[in-house]
mmCIF file of the C-alpha atoms, coordinates in Angstrom:
data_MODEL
# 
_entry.id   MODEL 
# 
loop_
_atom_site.group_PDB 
_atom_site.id 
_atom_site.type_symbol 
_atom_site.label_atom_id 
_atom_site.label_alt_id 
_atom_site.label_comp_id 
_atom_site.label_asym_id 
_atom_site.label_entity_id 
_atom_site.label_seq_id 
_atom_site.pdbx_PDB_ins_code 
_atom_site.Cartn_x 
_atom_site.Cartn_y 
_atom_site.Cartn_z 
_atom_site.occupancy 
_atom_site.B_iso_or_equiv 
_atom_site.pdbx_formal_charge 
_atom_site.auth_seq_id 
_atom_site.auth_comp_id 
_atom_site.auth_asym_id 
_atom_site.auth_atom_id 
_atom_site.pdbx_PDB_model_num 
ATOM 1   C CA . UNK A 1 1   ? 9.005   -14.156 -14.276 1.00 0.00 ? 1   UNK A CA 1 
ATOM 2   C CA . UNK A 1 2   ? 7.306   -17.639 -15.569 1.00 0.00 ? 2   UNK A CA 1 
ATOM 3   C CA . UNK A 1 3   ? 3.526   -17.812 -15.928 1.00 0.00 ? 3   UNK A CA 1 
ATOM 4   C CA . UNK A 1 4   ? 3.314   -19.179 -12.841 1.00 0.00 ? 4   UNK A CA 1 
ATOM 5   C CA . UNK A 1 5   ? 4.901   -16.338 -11.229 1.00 0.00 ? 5   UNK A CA 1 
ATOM 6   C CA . UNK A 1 6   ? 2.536   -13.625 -12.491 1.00 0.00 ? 6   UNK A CA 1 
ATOM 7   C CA . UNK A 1 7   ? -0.024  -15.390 -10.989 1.00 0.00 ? 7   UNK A CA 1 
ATOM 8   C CA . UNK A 1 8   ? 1.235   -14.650 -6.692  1.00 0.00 ? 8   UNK A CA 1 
ATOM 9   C CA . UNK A 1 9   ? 1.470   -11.712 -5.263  1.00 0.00 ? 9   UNK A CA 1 
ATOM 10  C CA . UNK A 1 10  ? 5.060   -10.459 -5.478  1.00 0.00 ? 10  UNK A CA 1 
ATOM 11  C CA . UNK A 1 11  ? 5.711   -10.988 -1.449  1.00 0.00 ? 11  UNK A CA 1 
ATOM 12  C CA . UNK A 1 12  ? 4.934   -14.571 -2.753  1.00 0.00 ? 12  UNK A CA 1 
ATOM 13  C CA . UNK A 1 13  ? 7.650   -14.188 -5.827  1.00 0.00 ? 13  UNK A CA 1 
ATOM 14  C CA . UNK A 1 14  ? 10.336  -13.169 -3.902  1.00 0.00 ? 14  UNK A CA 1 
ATOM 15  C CA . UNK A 1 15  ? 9.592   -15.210 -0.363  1.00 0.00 ? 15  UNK A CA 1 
ATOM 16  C CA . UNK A 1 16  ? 8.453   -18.346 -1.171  1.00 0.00 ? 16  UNK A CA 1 
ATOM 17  C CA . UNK A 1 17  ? 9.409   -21.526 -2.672  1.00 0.00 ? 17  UNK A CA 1 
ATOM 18  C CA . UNK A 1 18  ? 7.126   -24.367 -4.079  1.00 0.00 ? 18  UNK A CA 1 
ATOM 19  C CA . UNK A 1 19  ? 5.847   -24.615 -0.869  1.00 0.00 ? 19  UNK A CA 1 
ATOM 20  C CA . UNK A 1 20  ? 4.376   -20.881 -0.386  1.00 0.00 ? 20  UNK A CA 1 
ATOM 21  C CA . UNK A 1 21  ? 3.406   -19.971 -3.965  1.00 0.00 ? 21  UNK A CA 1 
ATOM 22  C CA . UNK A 1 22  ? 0.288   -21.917 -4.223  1.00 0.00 ? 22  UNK A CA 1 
ATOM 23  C CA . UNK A 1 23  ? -0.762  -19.640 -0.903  1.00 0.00 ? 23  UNK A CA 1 
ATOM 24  C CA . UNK A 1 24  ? -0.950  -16.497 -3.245  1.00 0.00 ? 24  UNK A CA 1 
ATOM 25  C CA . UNK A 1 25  ? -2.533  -18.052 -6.614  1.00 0.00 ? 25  UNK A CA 1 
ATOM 26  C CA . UNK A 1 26  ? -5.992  -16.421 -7.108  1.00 0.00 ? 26  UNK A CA 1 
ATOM 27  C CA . UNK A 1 27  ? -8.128  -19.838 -8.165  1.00 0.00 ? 27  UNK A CA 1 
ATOM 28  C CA . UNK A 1 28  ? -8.308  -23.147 -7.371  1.00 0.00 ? 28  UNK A CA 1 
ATOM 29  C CA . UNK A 1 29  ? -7.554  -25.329 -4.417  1.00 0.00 ? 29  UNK A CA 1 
ATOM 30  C CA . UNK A 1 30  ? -5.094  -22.237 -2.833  1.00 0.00 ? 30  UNK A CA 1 
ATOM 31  C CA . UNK A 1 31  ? -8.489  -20.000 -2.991  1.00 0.00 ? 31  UNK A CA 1 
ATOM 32  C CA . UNK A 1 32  ? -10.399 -22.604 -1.445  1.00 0.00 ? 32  UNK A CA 1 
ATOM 33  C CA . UNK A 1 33  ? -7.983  -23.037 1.629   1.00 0.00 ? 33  UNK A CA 1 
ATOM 34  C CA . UNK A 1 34  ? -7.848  -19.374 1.830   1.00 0.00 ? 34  UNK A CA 1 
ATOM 35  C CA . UNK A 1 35  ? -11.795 -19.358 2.614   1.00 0.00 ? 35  UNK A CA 1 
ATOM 36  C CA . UNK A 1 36  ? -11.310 -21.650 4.555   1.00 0.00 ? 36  UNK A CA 1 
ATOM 37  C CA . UNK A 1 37  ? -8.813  -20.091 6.820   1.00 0.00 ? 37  UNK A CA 1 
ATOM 38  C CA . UNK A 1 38  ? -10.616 -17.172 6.213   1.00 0.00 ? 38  UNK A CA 1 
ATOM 39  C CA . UNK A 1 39  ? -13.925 -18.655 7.644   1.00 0.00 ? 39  UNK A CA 1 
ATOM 40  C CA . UNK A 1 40  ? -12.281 -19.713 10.835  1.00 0.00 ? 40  UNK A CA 1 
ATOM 41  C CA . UNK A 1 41  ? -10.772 -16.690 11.684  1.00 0.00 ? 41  UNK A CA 1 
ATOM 42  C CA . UNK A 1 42  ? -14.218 -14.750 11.221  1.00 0.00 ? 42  UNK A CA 1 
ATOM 43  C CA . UNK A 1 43  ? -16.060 -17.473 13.414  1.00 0.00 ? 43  UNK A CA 1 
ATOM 44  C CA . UNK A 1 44  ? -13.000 -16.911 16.146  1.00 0.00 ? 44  UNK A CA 1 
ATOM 45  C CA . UNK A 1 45  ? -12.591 -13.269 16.383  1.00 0.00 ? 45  UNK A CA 1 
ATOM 46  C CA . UNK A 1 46  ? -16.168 -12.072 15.094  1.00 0.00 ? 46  UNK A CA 1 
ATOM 47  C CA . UNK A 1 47  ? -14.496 -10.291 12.566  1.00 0.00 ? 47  UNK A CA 1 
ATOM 48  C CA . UNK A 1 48  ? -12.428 -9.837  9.186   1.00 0.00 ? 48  UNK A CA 1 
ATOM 49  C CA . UNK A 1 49  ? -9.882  -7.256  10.430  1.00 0.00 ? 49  UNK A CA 1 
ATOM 50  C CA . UNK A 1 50  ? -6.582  -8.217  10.191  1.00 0.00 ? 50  UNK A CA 1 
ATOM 51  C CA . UNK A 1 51  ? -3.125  -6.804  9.824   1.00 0.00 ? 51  UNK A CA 1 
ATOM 52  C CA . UNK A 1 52  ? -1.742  -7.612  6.690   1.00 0.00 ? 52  UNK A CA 1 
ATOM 53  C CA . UNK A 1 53  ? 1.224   -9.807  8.230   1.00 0.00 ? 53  UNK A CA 1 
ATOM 54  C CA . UNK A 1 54  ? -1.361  -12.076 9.858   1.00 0.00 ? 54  UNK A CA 1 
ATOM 55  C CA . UNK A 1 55  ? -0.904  -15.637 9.467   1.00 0.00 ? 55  UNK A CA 1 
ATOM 56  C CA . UNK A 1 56  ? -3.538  -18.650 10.256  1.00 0.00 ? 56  UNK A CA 1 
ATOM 57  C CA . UNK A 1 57  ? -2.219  -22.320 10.452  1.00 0.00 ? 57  UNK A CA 1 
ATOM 58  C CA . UNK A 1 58  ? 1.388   -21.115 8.457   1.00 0.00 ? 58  UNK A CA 1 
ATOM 59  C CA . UNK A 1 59  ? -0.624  -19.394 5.694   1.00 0.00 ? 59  UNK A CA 1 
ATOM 60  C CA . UNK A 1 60  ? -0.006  -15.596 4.886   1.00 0.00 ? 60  UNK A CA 1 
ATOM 61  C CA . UNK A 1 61  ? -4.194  -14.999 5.617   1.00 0.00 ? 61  UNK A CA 1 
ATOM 62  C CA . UNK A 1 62  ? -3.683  -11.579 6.226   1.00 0.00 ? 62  UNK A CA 1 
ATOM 63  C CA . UNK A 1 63  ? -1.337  -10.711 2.916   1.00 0.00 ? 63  UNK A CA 1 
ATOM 64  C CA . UNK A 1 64  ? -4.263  -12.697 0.936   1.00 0.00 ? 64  UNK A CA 1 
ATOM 65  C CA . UNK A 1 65  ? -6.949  -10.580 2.767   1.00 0.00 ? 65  UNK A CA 1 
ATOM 66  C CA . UNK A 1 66  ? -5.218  -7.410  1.317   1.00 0.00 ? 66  UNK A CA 1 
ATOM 67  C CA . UNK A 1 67  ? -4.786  -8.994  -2.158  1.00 0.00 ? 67  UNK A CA 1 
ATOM 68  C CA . UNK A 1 68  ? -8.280  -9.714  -2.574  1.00 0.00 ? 68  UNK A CA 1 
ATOM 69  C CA . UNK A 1 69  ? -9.220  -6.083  -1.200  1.00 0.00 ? 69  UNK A CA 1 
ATOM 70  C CA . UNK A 1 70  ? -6.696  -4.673  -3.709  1.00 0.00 ? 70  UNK A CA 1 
ATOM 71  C CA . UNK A 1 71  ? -8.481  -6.794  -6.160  1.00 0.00 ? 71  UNK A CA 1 
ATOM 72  C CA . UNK A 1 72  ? -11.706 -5.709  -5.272  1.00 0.00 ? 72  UNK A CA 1 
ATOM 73  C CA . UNK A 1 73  ? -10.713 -2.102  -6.003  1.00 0.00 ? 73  UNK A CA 1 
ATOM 74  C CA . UNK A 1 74  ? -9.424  -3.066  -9.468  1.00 0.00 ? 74  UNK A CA 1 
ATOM 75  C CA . UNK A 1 75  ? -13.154 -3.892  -10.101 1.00 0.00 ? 75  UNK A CA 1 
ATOM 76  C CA . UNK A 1 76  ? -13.779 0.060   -10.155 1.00 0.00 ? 76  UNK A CA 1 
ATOM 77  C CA . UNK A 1 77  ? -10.621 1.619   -12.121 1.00 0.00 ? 77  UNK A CA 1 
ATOM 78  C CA . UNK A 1 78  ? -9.812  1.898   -15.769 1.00 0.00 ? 78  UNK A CA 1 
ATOM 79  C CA . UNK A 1 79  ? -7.661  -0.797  -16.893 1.00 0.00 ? 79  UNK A CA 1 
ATOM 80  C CA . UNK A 1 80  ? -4.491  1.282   -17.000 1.00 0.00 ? 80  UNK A CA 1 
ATOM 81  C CA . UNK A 1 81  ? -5.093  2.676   -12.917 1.00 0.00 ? 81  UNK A CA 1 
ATOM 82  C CA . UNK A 1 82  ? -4.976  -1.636  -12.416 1.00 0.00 ? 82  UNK A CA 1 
ATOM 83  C CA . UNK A 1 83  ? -1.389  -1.406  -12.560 1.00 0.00 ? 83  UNK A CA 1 
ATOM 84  C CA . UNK A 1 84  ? -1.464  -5.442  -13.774 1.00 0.00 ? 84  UNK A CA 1 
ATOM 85  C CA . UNK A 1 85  ? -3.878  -6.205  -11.031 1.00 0.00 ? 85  UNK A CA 1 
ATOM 86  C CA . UNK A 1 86  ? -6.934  -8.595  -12.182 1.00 0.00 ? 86  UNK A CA 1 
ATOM 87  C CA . UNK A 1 87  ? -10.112 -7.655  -10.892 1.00 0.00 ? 87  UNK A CA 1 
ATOM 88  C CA . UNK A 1 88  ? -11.764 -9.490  -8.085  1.00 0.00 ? 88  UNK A CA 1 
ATOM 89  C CA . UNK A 1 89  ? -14.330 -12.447 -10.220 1.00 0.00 ? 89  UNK A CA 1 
ATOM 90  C CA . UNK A 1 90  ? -17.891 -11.415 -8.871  1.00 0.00 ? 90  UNK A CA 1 
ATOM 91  C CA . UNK A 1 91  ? -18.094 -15.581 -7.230  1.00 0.00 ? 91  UNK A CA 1 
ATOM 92  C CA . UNK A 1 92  ? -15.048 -14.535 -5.471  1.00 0.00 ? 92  UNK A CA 1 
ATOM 93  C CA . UNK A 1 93  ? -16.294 -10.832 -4.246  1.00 0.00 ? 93  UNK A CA 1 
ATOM 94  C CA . UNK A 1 94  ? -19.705 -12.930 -3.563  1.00 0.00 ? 94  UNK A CA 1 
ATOM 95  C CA . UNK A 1 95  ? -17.685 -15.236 -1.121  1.00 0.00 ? 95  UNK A CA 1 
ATOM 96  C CA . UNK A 1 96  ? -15.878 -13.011 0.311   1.00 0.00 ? 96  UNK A CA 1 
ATOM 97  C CA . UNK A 1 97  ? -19.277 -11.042 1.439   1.00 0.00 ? 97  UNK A CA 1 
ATOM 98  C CA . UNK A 1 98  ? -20.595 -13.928 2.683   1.00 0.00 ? 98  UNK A CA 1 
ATOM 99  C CA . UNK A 1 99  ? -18.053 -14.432 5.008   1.00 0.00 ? 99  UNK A CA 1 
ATOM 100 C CA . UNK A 1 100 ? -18.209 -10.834 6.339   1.00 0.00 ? 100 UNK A CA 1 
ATOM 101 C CA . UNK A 1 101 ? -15.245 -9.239  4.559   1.00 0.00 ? 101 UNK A CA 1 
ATOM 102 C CA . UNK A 1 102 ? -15.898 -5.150  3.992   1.00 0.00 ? 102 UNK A CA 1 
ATOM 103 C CA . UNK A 1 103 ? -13.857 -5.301  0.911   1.00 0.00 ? 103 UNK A CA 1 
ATOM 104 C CA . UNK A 1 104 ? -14.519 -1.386  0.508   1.00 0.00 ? 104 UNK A CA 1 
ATOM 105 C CA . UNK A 1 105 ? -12.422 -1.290  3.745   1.00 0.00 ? 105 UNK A CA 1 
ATOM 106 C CA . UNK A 1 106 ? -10.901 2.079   2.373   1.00 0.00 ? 106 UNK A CA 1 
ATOM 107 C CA . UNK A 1 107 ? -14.610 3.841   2.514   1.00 0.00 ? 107 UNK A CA 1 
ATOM 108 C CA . UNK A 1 108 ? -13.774 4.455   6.113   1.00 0.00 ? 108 UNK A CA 1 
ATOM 109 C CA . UNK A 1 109 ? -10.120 5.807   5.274   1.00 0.00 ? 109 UNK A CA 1 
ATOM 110 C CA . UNK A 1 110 ? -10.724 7.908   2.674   1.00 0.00 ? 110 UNK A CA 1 
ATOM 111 C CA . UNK A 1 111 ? -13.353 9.423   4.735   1.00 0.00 ? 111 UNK A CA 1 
ATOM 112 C CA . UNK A 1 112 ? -10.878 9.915   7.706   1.00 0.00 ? 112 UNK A CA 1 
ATOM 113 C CA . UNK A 1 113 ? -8.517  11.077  5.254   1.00 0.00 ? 113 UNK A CA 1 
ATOM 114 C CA . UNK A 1 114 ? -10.863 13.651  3.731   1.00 0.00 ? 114 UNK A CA 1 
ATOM 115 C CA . UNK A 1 115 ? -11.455 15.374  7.381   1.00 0.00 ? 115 UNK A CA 1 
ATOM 116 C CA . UNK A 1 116 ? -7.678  15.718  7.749   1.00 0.00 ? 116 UNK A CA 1 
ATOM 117 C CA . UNK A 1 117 ? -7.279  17.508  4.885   1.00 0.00 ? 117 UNK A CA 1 
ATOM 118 C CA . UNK A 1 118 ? -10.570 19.655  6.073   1.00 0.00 ? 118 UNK A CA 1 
ATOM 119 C CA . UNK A 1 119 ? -8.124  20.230  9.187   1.00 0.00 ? 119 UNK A CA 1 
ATOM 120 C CA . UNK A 1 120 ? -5.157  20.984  7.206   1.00 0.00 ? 120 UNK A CA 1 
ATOM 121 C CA . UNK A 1 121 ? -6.956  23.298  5.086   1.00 0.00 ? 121 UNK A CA 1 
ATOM 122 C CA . UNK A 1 122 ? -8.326  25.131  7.053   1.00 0.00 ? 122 UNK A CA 1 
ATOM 123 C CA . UNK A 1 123 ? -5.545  25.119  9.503   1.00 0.00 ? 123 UNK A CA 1 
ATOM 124 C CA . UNK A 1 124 ? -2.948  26.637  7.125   1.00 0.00 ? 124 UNK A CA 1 
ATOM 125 C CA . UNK A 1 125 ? -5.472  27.897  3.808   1.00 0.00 ? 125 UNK A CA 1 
ATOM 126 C CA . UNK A 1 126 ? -4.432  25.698  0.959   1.00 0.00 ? 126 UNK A CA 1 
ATOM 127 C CA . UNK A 1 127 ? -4.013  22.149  0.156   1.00 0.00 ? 127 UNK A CA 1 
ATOM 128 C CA . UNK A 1 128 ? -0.047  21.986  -0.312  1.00 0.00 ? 128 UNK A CA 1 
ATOM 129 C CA . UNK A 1 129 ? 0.317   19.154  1.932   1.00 0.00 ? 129 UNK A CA 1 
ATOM 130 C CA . UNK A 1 130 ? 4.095   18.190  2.964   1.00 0.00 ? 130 UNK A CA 1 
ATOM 131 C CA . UNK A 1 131 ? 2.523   15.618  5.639   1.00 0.00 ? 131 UNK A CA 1 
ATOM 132 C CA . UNK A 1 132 ? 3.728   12.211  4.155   1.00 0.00 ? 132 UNK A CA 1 
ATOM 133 C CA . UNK A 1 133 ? 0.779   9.860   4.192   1.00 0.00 ? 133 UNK A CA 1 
ATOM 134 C CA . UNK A 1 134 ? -1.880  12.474  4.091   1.00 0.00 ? 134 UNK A CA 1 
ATOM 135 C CA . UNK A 1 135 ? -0.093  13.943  0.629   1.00 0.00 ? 135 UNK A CA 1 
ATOM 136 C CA . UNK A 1 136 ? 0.371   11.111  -1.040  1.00 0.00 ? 136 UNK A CA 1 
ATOM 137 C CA . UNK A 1 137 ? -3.245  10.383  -0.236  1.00 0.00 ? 137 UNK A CA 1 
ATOM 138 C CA . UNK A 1 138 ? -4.415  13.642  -1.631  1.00 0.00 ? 138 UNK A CA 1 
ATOM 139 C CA . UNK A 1 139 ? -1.741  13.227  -4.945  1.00 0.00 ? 139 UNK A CA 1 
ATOM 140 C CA . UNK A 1 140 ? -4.319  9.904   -5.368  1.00 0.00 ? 140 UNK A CA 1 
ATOM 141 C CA . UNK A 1 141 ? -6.746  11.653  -5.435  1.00 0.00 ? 141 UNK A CA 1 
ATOM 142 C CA . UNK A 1 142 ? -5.805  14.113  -7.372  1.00 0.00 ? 142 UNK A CA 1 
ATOM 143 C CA . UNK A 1 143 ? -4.649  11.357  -10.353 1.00 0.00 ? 143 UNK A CA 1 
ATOM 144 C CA . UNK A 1 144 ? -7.993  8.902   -10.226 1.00 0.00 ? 144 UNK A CA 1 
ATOM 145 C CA . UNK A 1 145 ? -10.156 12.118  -10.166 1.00 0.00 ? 145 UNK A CA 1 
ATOM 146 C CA . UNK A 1 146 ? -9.076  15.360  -11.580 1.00 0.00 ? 146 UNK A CA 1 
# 
């Protein structure tokens, strides 16, 4: 892909024209609008919590949203877990607070997901899960910890 390209998120690479790339870049005047969308949406519904296929005034808000989270997640791994992701800029992670975004969202998953496999485990005696989600969970685990 060009330069440009390795800047948006891939949905953005292979969905979007001109028009939709600058939605996706990380700095700049697509940032800014971002917030701002971002802003208006917290003021309207009280909260941050979107699905990730939300839009807001023909802008993918909610694909952003989960860009920026991912982002914010990079901030904690070792450079080779980032898979090419850049770490969230502390002004950005900063702004994003402000407006009331939890962007350690998955806190409250991986907790959830820990009791299920409390359940499973002690349900069946081992932790061989075959349950889709909850085993590729635990195989995450498994890789950023053990």
């Amino acid at each position: 892909p060009s330069p440009r390209a390795r800047t948006l998120a891939p949905s953005a690479r292979t969905r979007g024209g001109a028009a939709s790339s600058r939605r996706y870049l990380s700095s700049g005047a697509g940032q800014e609008r971002m917030l701002e969308l971002l802003r208006a949406f917290v003021a309207r519904e009280g909260h941050a919590a979107m699905p990730r296929n939300h839009v807001e005034d023909g802008e993918k808000l909610g694909t952003w949203l989960h860009a920026q989270r991912a982002r914010s997640a990079a901030r904690d791994m070792a450079a080779s877990e980032r898979r090419g992701r850049a770490p969230l800029s502390d002004d950005v992670a900063r702004r994003l607070e402000e407006v009331g975004v939890n962007c350690v969202v998955d806190d409250a998953r991986w907790e959830r997901m820990y009791e299920l496999l409390g359940a499973f485990v002690a349900r069946e005696g081992h932790a061989d899960v075959p349950d889709e989600k909850l085993g590729a969970w635990l195989r995450k685990q498994r890789e950023r910890y053990l």
